[in-house]
Amino acid sequence: MFDSKHLEKVLGVDFKDPSLLQQALVHDSYLNENPGFPLPSNERLEFLGDAVLGYIIADRLYHLFPGLPEGKLTAFRSYLVRQETLYRIAGALELGKYLLLGQGEAKGGGHDRPSNLARALEAVIGAVALGPGMEAARTIVLR
């Protein structure tokens, strides 16, 4: 595992339980090669983070553009939460260096793979929502 303090500082949050943030960065390939690892993969946090991200963006767009119809709001939200956008943000946060990957995934470029980084960012958002809370997640997403 890694020392989560640096990532917490980058995110601007403080986890009482750092294992929650660490779990957000555990790829299932790592668990396949390390079956006794104490944390589960980030998939459930990714699921939650995707929903939290979608809600925060939808809420923000709804209030920023009161005259826009639903179709335009949906298009804007889709653009903001798509893999390419999340990948760029995860890259700027250097999430790839924190990912726990299996050897094959790591050797195959997994630390820089857009899908891995986008999913990790969603998982981090989910971890923030569960740990520091929804307002902290909102602050991170809107920043």
PDB file of C-alpha atoms in Angstrom:
ATOM      1  CA  MET A   1       0.000   0.000   0.000  1.00  0.00           C
ATOM      2  CA  PHE A   2       1.037   3.620  -0.269  1.00  0.00           C
ATOM      3  CA  ASP A   3       1.137   6.554   2.069  1.00  0.00           C
ATOM      4  CA  SER A   4      -2.097   8.334   1.237  1.00  0.00           C
ATOM      5  CA  LYS A   5      -1.107  11.649   2.863  1.00  0.00           C
ATOM      6  CA  HIS A   6       0.384  13.099  -0.331  1.00  0.00           C
ATOM      7  CA  LEU A   7      -2.709  12.270  -2.358  1.00  0.00           C
ATOM      8  CA  GLU A   8      -4.944  13.617   0.403  1.00  0.00           C
ATOM      9  CA  LYS A   9      -2.989  16.872   0.220  1.00  0.00           C
ATOM     10  CA  VAL A  10      -3.332  17.009  -3.572  1.00  0.00           C
ATOM     11  CA  LEU A  11      -7.081  16.419  -3.251  1.00  0.00           C
ATOM     12  CA  GLY A  12      -7.445  18.817  -0.334  1.00  0.00           C
ATOM     13  CA  VAL A  13      -9.165  16.277   1.902  1.00  0.00           C
ATOM     14  CA  ASP A  14      -8.371  14.401   5.095  1.00  0.00           C
ATOM     15  CA  PHE A  15      -9.427  10.782   5.462  1.00  0.00           C
ATOM     16  CA  LYS A  16      -9.990   9.470   8.972  1.00  0.00           C
ATOM     17  CA  ASP A  17      -9.721   5.999   7.438  1.00  0.00           C
ATOM     18  CA  PRO A  18      -6.953   6.144   4.783  1.00  0.00           C
ATOM     19  CA  SER A  19      -7.723   2.582   3.672  1.00  0.00           C
ATOM     20  CA  LEU A  20     -10.841   3.955   1.949  1.00  0.00           C
ATOM     21  CA  LEU A  21      -8.688   6.119  -0.323  1.00  0.00           C
ATOM     22  CA  GLN A  22      -6.233   3.262  -0.800  1.00  0.00           C
ATOM     23  CA  GLN A  23      -9.066   0.948  -1.840  1.00  0.00           C
ATOM     24  CA  ALA A  24     -10.042   3.457  -4.534  1.00  0.00           C
ATOM     25  CA  LEU A  25      -6.735   2.680  -6.228  1.00  0.00           C
ATOM     26  CA  VAL A  26      -6.772  -1.132  -6.087  1.00  0.00           C
ATOM     27  CA  HIS A  27      -7.248  -2.574  -9.575  1.00  0.00           C
ATOM     28  CA  ASP A  28      -8.736  -6.052  -9.788  1.00  0.00           C
ATOM     29  CA  SER A  29      -5.600  -7.293 -11.600  1.00  0.00           C
ATOM     30  CA  TYR A  30      -3.624  -6.595  -8.426  1.00  0.00           C
ATOM     31  CA  LEU A  31      -5.965  -8.779  -6.386  1.00  0.00           C
ATOM     32  CA  ASN A  32      -5.678 -11.601  -8.907  1.00  0.00           C
ATOM     33  CA  GLU A  33      -1.941 -11.717  -8.199  1.00  0.00           C
ATOM     34  CA  ASN A  34      -2.203 -10.896  -4.464  1.00  0.00           C
ATOM     35  CA  PRO A  35      -5.164 -12.911  -3.169  1.00  0.00           C
ATOM     36  CA  GLY A  36      -4.391 -12.178   0.499  1.00  0.00           C
ATOM     37  CA  PHE A  37      -4.447  -8.404   0.054  1.00  0.00           C
ATOM     38  CA  PRO A  38      -6.614  -6.890   2.808  1.00  0.00           C
ATOM     39  CA  LEU A  39      -8.610  -4.461   0.630  1.00  0.00           C
ATOM     40  CA  PRO A  40     -11.143  -5.197  -2.117  1.00  0.00           C
ATOM     41  CA  SER A  41     -10.872  -3.740  -5.608  1.00  0.00           C
ATOM     42  CA  ASN A  42     -12.035  -0.229  -6.416  1.00  0.00           C
ATOM     43  CA  GLU A  43     -15.012  -1.399  -8.485  1.00  0.00           C
ATOM     44  CA  ARG A  44     -17.724  -0.674  -5.888  1.00  0.00           C
ATOM     45  CA  LEU A  45     -16.228   2.745  -5.135  1.00  0.00           C
ATOM     46  CA  GLU A  46     -16.103   3.392  -8.876  1.00  0.00           C
ATOM     47  CA  PHE A  47     -19.816   2.596  -9.106  1.00  0.00           C
ATOM     48  CA  LEU A  48     -20.597   5.018  -6.302  1.00  0.00           C
ATOM     49  CA  GLY A  49     -18.227   7.697  -7.602  1.00  0.00           C
ATOM     50  CA  ASP A  50     -19.800   7.573 -11.053  1.00  0.00           C
ATOM     51  CA  ALA A  51     -23.217   8.295  -9.527  1.00  0.00           C
ATOM     52  CA  VAL A  52     -21.868  11.020  -7.222  1.00  0.00           C
ATOM     53  CA  LEU A  53     -20.007  12.665 -10.098  1.00  0.00           C
ATOM     54  CA  GLY A  54     -23.071  12.548 -12.331  1.00  0.00           C
ATOM     55  CA  TYR A  55     -25.247  14.076  -9.630  1.00  0.00           C
ATOM     56  CA  ILE A  56     -22.834  16.890  -8.778  1.00  0.00           C
ATOM     57  CA  ILE A  57     -22.346  17.830 -12.426  1.00  0.00           C
ATOM     58  CA  ALA A  58     -26.077  17.618 -13.168  1.00  0.00           C
ATOM     59  CA  ASP A  59     -26.911  19.780 -10.158  1.00  0.00           C
ATOM     60  CA  ARG A  60     -24.304  22.373 -11.134  1.00  0.00           C
ATOM     61  CA  LEU A  61     -25.458  22.543 -14.754  1.00  0.00           C
ATOM     62  CA  TYR A  62     -29.111  22.729 -13.677  1.00  0.00           C
ATOM     63  CA  HIS A  63     -28.397  25.815 -11.580  1.00  0.00           C
ATOM     64  CA  LEU A  64     -25.883  27.453 -13.943  1.00  0.00           C
ATOM     65  CA  PHE A  65     -28.155  27.223 -16.989  1.00  0.00           C
ATOM     66  CA  PRO A  66     -31.767  27.630 -15.840  1.00  0.00           C
ATOM     67  CA  GLY A  67     -33.064  28.209 -19.373  1.00  0.00           C
ATOM     68  CA  LEU A  68     -31.466  25.206 -21.074  1.00  0.00           C
ATOM     69  CA  PRO A  69     -33.661  22.276 -22.031  1.00  0.00           C
ATOM     70  CA  GLU A  70     -32.997  18.772 -20.727  1.00  0.00           C
ATOM     71  CA  GLY A  71     -31.348  17.589 -23.957  1.00  0.00           C
ATOM     72  CA  LYS A  72     -28.678  20.301 -23.839  1.00  0.00           C
ATOM     73  CA  LEU A  73     -28.048  19.722 -20.134  1.00  0.00           C
ATOM     74  CA  THR A  74     -27.621  15.996 -20.815  1.00  0.00           C
ATOM     75  CA  ALA A  75     -25.158  16.683 -23.622  1.00  0.00           C
ATOM     76  CA  PHE A  76     -23.082  18.981 -21.401  1.00  0.00           C
ATOM     77  CA  ARG A  77     -23.080  16.471 -18.545  1.00  0.00           C
ATOM     78  CA  SER A  78     -22.082  13.646 -20.884  1.00  0.00           C
ATOM     79  CA  TYR A  79     -19.155  15.674 -22.168  1.00  0.00           C
ATOM     80  CA  LEU A  80     -17.964  16.506 -18.662  1.00  0.00           C
ATOM     81  CA  VAL A  81     -18.147  12.969 -17.244  1.00  0.00           C
ATOM     82  CA  ARG A  82     -16.868  11.025 -20.256  1.00  0.00           C
ATOM     83  CA  GLN A  83     -13.758   8.880 -20.031  1.00  0.00           C
ATOM     84  CA  GLU A  84     -11.526  11.280 -21.940  1.00  0.00           C
ATOM     85  CA  THR A  85     -12.290  14.169 -19.589  1.00  0.00           C
ATOM     86  CA  LEU A  86     -11.838  12.035 -16.472  1.00  0.00           C
ATOM     87  CA  TYR A  87      -8.586  10.632 -17.880  1.00  0.00           C
ATOM     88  CA  ARG A  88      -7.152  14.139 -18.318  1.00  0.00           C
ATOM     89  CA  ILE A  89      -8.120  15.132 -14.777  1.00  0.00           C
ATOM     90  CA  ALA A  90      -6.731  11.892 -13.314  1.00  0.00           C
ATOM     91  CA  GLY A  91      -3.509  12.509 -15.238  1.00  0.00           C
ATOM     92  CA  ALA A  92      -3.208  16.014 -13.831  1.00  0.00           C
ATOM     93  CA  LEU A  93      -3.644  14.536 -10.331  1.00  0.00           C
ATOM     94  CA  GLU A  94      -1.041  11.862 -11.174  1.00  0.00           C
ATOM     95  CA  LEU A  95      -3.375   9.097 -10.019  1.00  0.00           C
ATOM     96  CA  GLY A  96      -1.539   6.572 -12.172  1.00  0.00           C
ATOM     97  CA  LYS A  97       1.438   6.504  -9.854  1.00  0.00           C
ATOM     98  CA  TYR A  98      -0.823   5.445  -6.969  1.00  0.00           C
ATOM     99  CA  LEU A  99      -2.629   2.619  -8.785  1.00  0.00           C
ATOM    100  CA  LEU A 100      -2.021  -0.885  -7.486  1.00  0.00           C
ATOM    101  CA  LEU A 101      -1.924  -3.045 -10.602  1.00  0.00           C
ATOM    102  CA  GLY A 102      -1.019  -6.606 -11.383  1.00  0.00           C
ATOM    103  CA  GLN A 103       2.363  -7.077 -13.054  1.00  0.00           C
ATOM    104  CA  GLY A 104       0.896  -7.798 -16.464  1.00  0.00           C
ATOM    105  CA  GLU A 105      -1.395  -4.770 -16.352  1.00  0.00           C
ATOM    106  CA  ALA A 106       1.458  -2.563 -15.159  1.00  0.00           C
ATOM    107  CA  LYS A 107       3.843  -3.817 -17.870  1.00  0.00           C
ATOM    108  CA  GLY A 108       1.124  -3.259 -20.465  1.00  0.00           C
ATOM    109  CA  GLY A 109       0.912   0.450 -19.650  1.00  0.00           C
ATOM    110  CA  GLY A 110      -1.872   0.188 -17.098  1.00  0.00           C
ATOM    111  CA  HIS A 111      -0.663   3.144 -15.051  1.00  0.00           C
ATOM    112  CA  ASP A 112      -1.394   5.409 -18.033  1.00  0.00           C
ATOM    113  CA  ARG A 113      -4.387   3.580 -19.544  1.00  0.00           C
ATOM    114  CA  PRO A 114      -7.311   5.990 -19.950  1.00  0.00           C
ATOM    115  CA  SER A 115      -9.909   3.501 -18.691  1.00  0.00           C
ATOM    116  CA  ASN A 116      -7.881   2.691 -15.552  1.00  0.00           C
ATOM    117  CA  LEU A 117      -7.312   6.345 -14.728  1.00  0.00           C
ATOM    118  CA  ALA A 118     -10.897   7.411 -15.405  1.00  0.00           C
ATOM    119  CA  ARG A 119     -12.219   4.569 -13.251  1.00  0.00           C
ATOM    120  CA  ALA A 120      -9.728   5.347 -10.502  1.00  0.00           C
ATOM    121  CA  LEU A 121     -10.873   8.965 -10.454  1.00  0.00           C
ATOM    122  CA  GLU A 122     -14.490   7.855 -10.122  1.00  0.00           C
ATOM    123  CA  ALA A 123     -13.460   5.510  -7.288  1.00  0.00           C
ATOM    124  CA  VAL A 124     -11.601   8.336  -5.537  1.00  0.00           C
ATOM    125  CA  ILE A 125     -14.716  10.502  -5.788  1.00  0.00           C
ATOM    126  CA  GLY A 126     -16.732   7.655  -4.287  1.00  0.00           C
ATOM    127  CA  ALA A 127     -14.199   7.265  -1.477  1.00  0.00           C
ATOM    128  CA  VAL A 128     -14.315  10.992  -0.757  1.00  0.00           C
ATOM    129  CA  ALA A 129     -18.120  10.908  -0.657  1.00  0.00           C
ATOM    130  CA  LEU A 130     -18.039   8.040   1.861  1.00  0.00           C
ATOM    131  CA  GLY A 131     -15.127   9.388   3.910  1.00  0.00           C
ATOM    132  CA  PRO A 132     -14.803  13.151   4.168  1.00  0.00           C
ATOM    133  CA  GLY A 133     -18.374  13.507   2.822  1.00  0.00           C
ATOM    134  CA  MET A 134     -20.502  14.770  -0.032  1.00  0.00           C
ATOM    135  CA  GLU A 135     -19.511  18.408   0.401  1.00  0.00           C
ATOM    136  CA  ALA A 136     -15.844  17.440   0.092  1.00  0.00           C
ATOM    137  CA  ALA A 137     -16.708  15.419  -3.015  1.00  0.00           C
ATOM    138  CA  ARG A 138     -18.588  18.406  -4.439  1.00  0.00           C
ATOM    139  CA  THR A 139     -15.606  20.673  -3.810  1.00  0.00           C
ATOM    140  CA  ILE A 140     -13.226  18.276  -5.548  1.00  0.00           C
ATOM    141  CA  VAL A 141     -15.497  17.717  -8.547  1.00  0.00           C
ATOM    142  CA  LEU A 142     -16.251  21.398  -9.074  1.00  0.00           C
ATOM    143  CA  ARG A 143     -12.604  22.368  -8.681  1.00  0.00           C
TER     144      ARG A 143
END
